[in-house]
GROMACS .gro file of C-alpha atoms in nm:
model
  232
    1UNK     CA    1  -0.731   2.231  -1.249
    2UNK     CA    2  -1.047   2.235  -1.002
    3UNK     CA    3  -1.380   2.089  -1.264
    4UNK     CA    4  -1.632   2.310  -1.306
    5UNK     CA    5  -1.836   2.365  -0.987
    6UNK     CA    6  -1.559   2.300  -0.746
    7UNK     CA    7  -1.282   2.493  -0.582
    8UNK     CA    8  -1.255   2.817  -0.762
    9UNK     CA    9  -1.429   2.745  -1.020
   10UNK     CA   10  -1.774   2.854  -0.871
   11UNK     CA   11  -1.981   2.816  -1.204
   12UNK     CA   12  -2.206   2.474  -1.257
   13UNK     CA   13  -2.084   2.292  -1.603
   14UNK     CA   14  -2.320   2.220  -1.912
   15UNK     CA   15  -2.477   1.897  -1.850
   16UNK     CA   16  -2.395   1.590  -1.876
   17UNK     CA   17  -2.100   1.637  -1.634
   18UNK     CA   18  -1.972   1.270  -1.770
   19UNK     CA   19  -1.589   1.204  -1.860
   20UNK     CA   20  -1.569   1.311  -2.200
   21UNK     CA   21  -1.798   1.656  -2.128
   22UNK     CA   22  -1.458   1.714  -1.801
   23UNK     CA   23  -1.170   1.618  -2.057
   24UNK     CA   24  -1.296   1.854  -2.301
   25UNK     CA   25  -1.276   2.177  -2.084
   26UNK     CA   26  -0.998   2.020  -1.986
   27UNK     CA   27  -0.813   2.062  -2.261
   28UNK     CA   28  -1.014   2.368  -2.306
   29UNK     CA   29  -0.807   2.543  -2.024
   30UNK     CA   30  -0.471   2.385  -2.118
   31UNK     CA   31  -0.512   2.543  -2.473
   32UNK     CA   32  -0.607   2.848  -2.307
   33UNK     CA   33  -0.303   2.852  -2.099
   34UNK     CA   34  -0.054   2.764  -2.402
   35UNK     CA   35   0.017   2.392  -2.212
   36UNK     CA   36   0.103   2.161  -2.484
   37UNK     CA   37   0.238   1.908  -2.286
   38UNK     CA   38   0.264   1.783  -1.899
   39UNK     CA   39   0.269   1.553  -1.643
   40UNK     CA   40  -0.073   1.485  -1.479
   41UNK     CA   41  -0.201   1.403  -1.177
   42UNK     CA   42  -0.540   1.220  -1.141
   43UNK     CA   43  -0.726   1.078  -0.780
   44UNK     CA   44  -0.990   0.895  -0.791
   45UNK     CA   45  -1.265   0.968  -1.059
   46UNK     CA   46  -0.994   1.198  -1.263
   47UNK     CA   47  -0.825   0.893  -1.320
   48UNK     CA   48  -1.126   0.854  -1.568
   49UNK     CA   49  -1.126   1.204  -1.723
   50UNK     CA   50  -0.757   1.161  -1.783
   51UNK     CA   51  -0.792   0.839  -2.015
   52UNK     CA   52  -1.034   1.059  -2.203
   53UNK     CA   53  -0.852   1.287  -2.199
   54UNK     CA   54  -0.512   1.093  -2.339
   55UNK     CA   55  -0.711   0.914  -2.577
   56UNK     CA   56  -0.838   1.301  -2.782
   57UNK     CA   57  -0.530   1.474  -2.695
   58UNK     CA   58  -0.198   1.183  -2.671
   59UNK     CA   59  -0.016   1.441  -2.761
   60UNK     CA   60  -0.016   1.677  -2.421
   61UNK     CA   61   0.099   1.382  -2.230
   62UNK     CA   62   0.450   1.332  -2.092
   63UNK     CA   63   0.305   1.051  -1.795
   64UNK     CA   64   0.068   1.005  -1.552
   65UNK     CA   65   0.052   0.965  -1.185
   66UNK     CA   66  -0.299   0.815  -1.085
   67UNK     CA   67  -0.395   0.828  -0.728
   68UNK     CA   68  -0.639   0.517  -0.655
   69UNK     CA   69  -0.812   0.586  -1.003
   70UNK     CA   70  -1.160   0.428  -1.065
   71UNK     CA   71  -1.097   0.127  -1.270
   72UNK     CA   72  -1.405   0.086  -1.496
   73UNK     CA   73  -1.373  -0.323  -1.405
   74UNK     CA   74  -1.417  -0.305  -1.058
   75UNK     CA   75  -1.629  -0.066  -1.009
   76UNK     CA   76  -2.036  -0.151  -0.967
   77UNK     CA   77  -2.150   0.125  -1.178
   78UNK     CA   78  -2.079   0.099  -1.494
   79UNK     CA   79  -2.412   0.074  -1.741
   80UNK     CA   80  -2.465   0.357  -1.892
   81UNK     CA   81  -2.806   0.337  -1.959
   82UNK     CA   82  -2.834   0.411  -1.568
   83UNK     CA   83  -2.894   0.740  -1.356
   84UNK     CA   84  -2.704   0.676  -1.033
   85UNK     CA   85  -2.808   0.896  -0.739
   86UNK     CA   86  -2.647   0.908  -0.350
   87UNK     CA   87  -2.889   1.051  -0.078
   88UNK     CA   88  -2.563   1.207   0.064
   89UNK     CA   89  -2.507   1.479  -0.249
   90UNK     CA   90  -2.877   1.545  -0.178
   91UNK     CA   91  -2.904   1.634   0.169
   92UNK     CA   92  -2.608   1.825   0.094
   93UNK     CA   93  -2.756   2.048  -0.147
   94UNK     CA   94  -3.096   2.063   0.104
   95UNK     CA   95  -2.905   2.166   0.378
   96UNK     CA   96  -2.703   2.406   0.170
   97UNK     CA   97  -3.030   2.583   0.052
   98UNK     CA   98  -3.183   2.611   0.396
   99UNK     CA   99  -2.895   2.728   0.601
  100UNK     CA  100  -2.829   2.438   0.825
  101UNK     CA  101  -2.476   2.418   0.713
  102UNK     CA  102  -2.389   2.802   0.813
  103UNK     CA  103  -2.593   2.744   1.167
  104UNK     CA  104  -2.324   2.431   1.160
  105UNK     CA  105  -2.066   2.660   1.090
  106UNK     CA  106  -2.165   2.932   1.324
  107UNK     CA  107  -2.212   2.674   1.606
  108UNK     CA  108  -1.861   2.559   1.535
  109UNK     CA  109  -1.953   2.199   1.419
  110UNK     CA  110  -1.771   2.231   1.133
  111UNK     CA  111  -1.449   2.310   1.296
  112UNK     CA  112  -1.432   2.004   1.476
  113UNK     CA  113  -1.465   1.763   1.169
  114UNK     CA  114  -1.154   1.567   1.210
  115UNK     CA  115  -0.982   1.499   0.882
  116UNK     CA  116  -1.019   1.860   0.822
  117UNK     CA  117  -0.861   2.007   1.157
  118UNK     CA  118  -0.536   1.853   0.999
  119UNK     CA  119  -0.539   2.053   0.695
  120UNK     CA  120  -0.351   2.364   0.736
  121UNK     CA  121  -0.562   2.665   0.896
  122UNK     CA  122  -0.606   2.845   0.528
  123UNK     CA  123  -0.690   2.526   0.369
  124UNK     CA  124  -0.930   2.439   0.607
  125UNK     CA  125  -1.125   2.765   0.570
  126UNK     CA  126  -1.169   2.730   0.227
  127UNK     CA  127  -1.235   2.312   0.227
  128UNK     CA  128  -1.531   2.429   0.473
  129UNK     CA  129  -1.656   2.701   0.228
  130UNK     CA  130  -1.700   2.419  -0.044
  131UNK     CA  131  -1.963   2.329   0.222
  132UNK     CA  132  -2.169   2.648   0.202
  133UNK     CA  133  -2.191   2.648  -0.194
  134UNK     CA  134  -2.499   2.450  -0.345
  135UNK     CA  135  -2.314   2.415  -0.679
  136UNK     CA  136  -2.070   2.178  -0.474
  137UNK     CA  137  -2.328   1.924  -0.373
  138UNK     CA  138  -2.485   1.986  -0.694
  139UNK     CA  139  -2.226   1.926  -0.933
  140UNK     CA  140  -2.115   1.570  -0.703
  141UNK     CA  141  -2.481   1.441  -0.795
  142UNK     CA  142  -2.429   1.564  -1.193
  143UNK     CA  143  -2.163   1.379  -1.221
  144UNK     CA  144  -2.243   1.053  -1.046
  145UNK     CA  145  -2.544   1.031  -1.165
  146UNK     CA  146  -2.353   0.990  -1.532
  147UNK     CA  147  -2.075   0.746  -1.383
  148UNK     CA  148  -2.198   0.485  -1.601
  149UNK     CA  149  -2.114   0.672  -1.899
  150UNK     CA  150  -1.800   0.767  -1.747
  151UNK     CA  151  -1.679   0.434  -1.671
  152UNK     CA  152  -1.829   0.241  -1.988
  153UNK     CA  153  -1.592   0.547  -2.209
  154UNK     CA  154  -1.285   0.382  -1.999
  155UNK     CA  155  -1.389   0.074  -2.069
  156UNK     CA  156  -1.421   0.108  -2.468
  157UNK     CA  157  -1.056   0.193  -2.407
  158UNK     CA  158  -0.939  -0.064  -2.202
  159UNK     CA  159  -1.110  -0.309  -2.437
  160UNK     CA  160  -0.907  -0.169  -2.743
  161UNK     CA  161  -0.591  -0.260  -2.559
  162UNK     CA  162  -0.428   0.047  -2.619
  163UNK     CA  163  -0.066   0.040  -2.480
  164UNK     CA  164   0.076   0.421  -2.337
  165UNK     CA  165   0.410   0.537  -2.511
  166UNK     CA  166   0.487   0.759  -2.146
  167UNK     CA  167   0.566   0.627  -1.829
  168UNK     CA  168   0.225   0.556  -1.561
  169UNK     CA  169   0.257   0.548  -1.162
  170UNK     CA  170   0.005   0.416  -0.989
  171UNK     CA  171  -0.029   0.475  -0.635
  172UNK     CA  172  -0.249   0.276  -0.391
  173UNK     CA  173  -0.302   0.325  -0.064
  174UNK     CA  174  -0.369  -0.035   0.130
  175UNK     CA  175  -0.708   0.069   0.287
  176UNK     CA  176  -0.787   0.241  -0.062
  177UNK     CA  177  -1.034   0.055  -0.355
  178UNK     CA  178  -0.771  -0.158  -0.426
  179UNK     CA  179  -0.771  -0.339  -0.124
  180UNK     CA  180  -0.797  -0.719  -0.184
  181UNK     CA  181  -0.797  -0.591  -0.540
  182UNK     CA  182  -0.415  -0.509  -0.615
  183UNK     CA  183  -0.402  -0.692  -0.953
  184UNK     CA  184  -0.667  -0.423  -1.087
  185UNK     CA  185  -0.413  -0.159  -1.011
  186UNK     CA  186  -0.141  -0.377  -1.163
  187UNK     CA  187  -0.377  -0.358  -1.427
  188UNK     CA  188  -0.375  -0.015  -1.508
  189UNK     CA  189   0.018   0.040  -1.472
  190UNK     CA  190   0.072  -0.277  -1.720
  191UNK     CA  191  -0.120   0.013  -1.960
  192UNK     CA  192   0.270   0.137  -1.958
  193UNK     CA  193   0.532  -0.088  -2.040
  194UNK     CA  194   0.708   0.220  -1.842
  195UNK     CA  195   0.435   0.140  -1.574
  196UNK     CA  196   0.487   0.071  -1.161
  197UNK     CA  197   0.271   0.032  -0.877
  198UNK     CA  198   0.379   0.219  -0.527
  199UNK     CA  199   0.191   0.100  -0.235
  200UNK     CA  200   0.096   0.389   0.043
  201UNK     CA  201   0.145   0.160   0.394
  202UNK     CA  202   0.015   0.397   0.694
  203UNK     CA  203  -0.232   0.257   0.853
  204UNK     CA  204  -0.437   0.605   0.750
  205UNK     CA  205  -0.418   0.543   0.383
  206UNK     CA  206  -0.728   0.526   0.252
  207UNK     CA  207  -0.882   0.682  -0.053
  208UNK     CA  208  -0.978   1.048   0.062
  209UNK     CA  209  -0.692   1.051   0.346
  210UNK     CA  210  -0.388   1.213   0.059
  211UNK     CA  211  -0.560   1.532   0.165
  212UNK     CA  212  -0.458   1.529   0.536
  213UNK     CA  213  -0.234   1.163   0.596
  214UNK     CA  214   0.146   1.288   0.570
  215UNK     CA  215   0.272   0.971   0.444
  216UNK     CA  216  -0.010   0.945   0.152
  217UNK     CA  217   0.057   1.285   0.052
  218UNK     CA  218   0.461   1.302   0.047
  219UNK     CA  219   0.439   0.996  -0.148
  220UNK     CA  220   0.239   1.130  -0.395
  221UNK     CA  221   0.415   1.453  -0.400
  222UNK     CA  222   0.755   1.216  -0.425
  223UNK     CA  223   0.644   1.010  -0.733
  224UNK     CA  224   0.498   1.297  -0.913
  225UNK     CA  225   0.860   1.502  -0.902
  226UNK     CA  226   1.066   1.190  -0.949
  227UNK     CA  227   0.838   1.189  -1.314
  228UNK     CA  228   0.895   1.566  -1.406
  229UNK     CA  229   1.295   1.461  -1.355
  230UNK     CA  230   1.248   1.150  -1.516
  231UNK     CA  231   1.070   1.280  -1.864
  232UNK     CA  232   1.231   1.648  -1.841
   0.00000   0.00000   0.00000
């Protein structure tokens, strides 16, 4: 499911674009679709928007694969009294708005970015597209500038101890935000006493590189059909 201002979903979200605001069009779209139950698959921040998710709707949820998810106590952002802001989403959205990323393009700059020359010709097209849209940049900076909120929802969880009745892979690669850290991922799979950690080893596994590292993605692609066999 791409959020709202991503992918193919080209429109911008109502505001605030925190956790709770994501899981509810989540489920939004499942219900829409007739899903009442699967296996999902969360990297990164929607690792967050899952737990939200879980903890409105248990129900839909057969397991969970999370792919270095956020954990809300080791991450630096978590008050949610704060508006968090990264100069990068910025310039994005300025250079968006005054062309320079389509004189990029046209120039062939873009091409040449290296992690995505080894996506697949079609994917690459459309991963550089992202790059023309505004509402990309723009909906990056809505929702980091409401991680706090984000992370301090996960945390209310956490804090309640609430123990998952579903199986939970977590998978880590070693240059990921676990790194030094691997008890905080241990962590999130003791959520499940049906819980594992699997440890991504390439020297290329970091926590963006399961787009476009073979080993990061087959693993992931690997433990998520060994848990569709497993609960179906």
């Amino acid at each position: 499911i791409d959020r709202a201002g991503y992918g193919g979903s080209r429109q911008r979200g109502p505001l605030p674009r925190n956790s709770e605001q994501i899981a509810h069009e989540t489920f939004q779209v499942l219900d829409t679709l007739g899903i009442s139950e699967a296996v999902f698959v969360g990297h990164s921040f929607s690792g967050f928007n899952l737990r939200i998710l879980e903890r409105d709707h248990p129900s839909l949820f057969k397991g969970i694969v999370f792919v270095d998810m956020v954990n809300p106590n080791i991450t630096e952002r978590c008050d949610p009294t704060e508006t968090y802001s990264v100069p990068l989403f910025k310039f994005g959205m300025m250079a968006v708005d005054s062309g320079i990323v389509r004189l990029a393009e046209a120039a062939g700059l873009l091409a040449g970015i290296a992690p995505v020359s080894r996506l697949p010709p079609d994917v690459q097209v459309e991963y550089r597209h992202n790059l023309f849209r505004p509402g990309y940049f723009r909906t990056y900076s809505d929702e980091f500038e409401v991680w706090g909120q984000s992370c301090a929802f996960v945390k209310s969880i956490a804090e309640e101890q609430k123990s998952l009745d579903f199986p939970v892979t977590v998978v880590v690669p070693t240059e990921g935000i676990y790194k030094d850290k691997m008890e905080f991922a241990q962590e999130i799979a003791d959520l499940s006493t049906d819980g594992k950690v699997v440890t991504v080893t390439s020297d290329d596994a970091d926590h963006v590189t399961i787009l476009w590292d073979e080993i990061h993605s087959l693993t992931v692609t690997f433990e998520v059909v060994s848990m569709i066999a497993k609960v179906y």
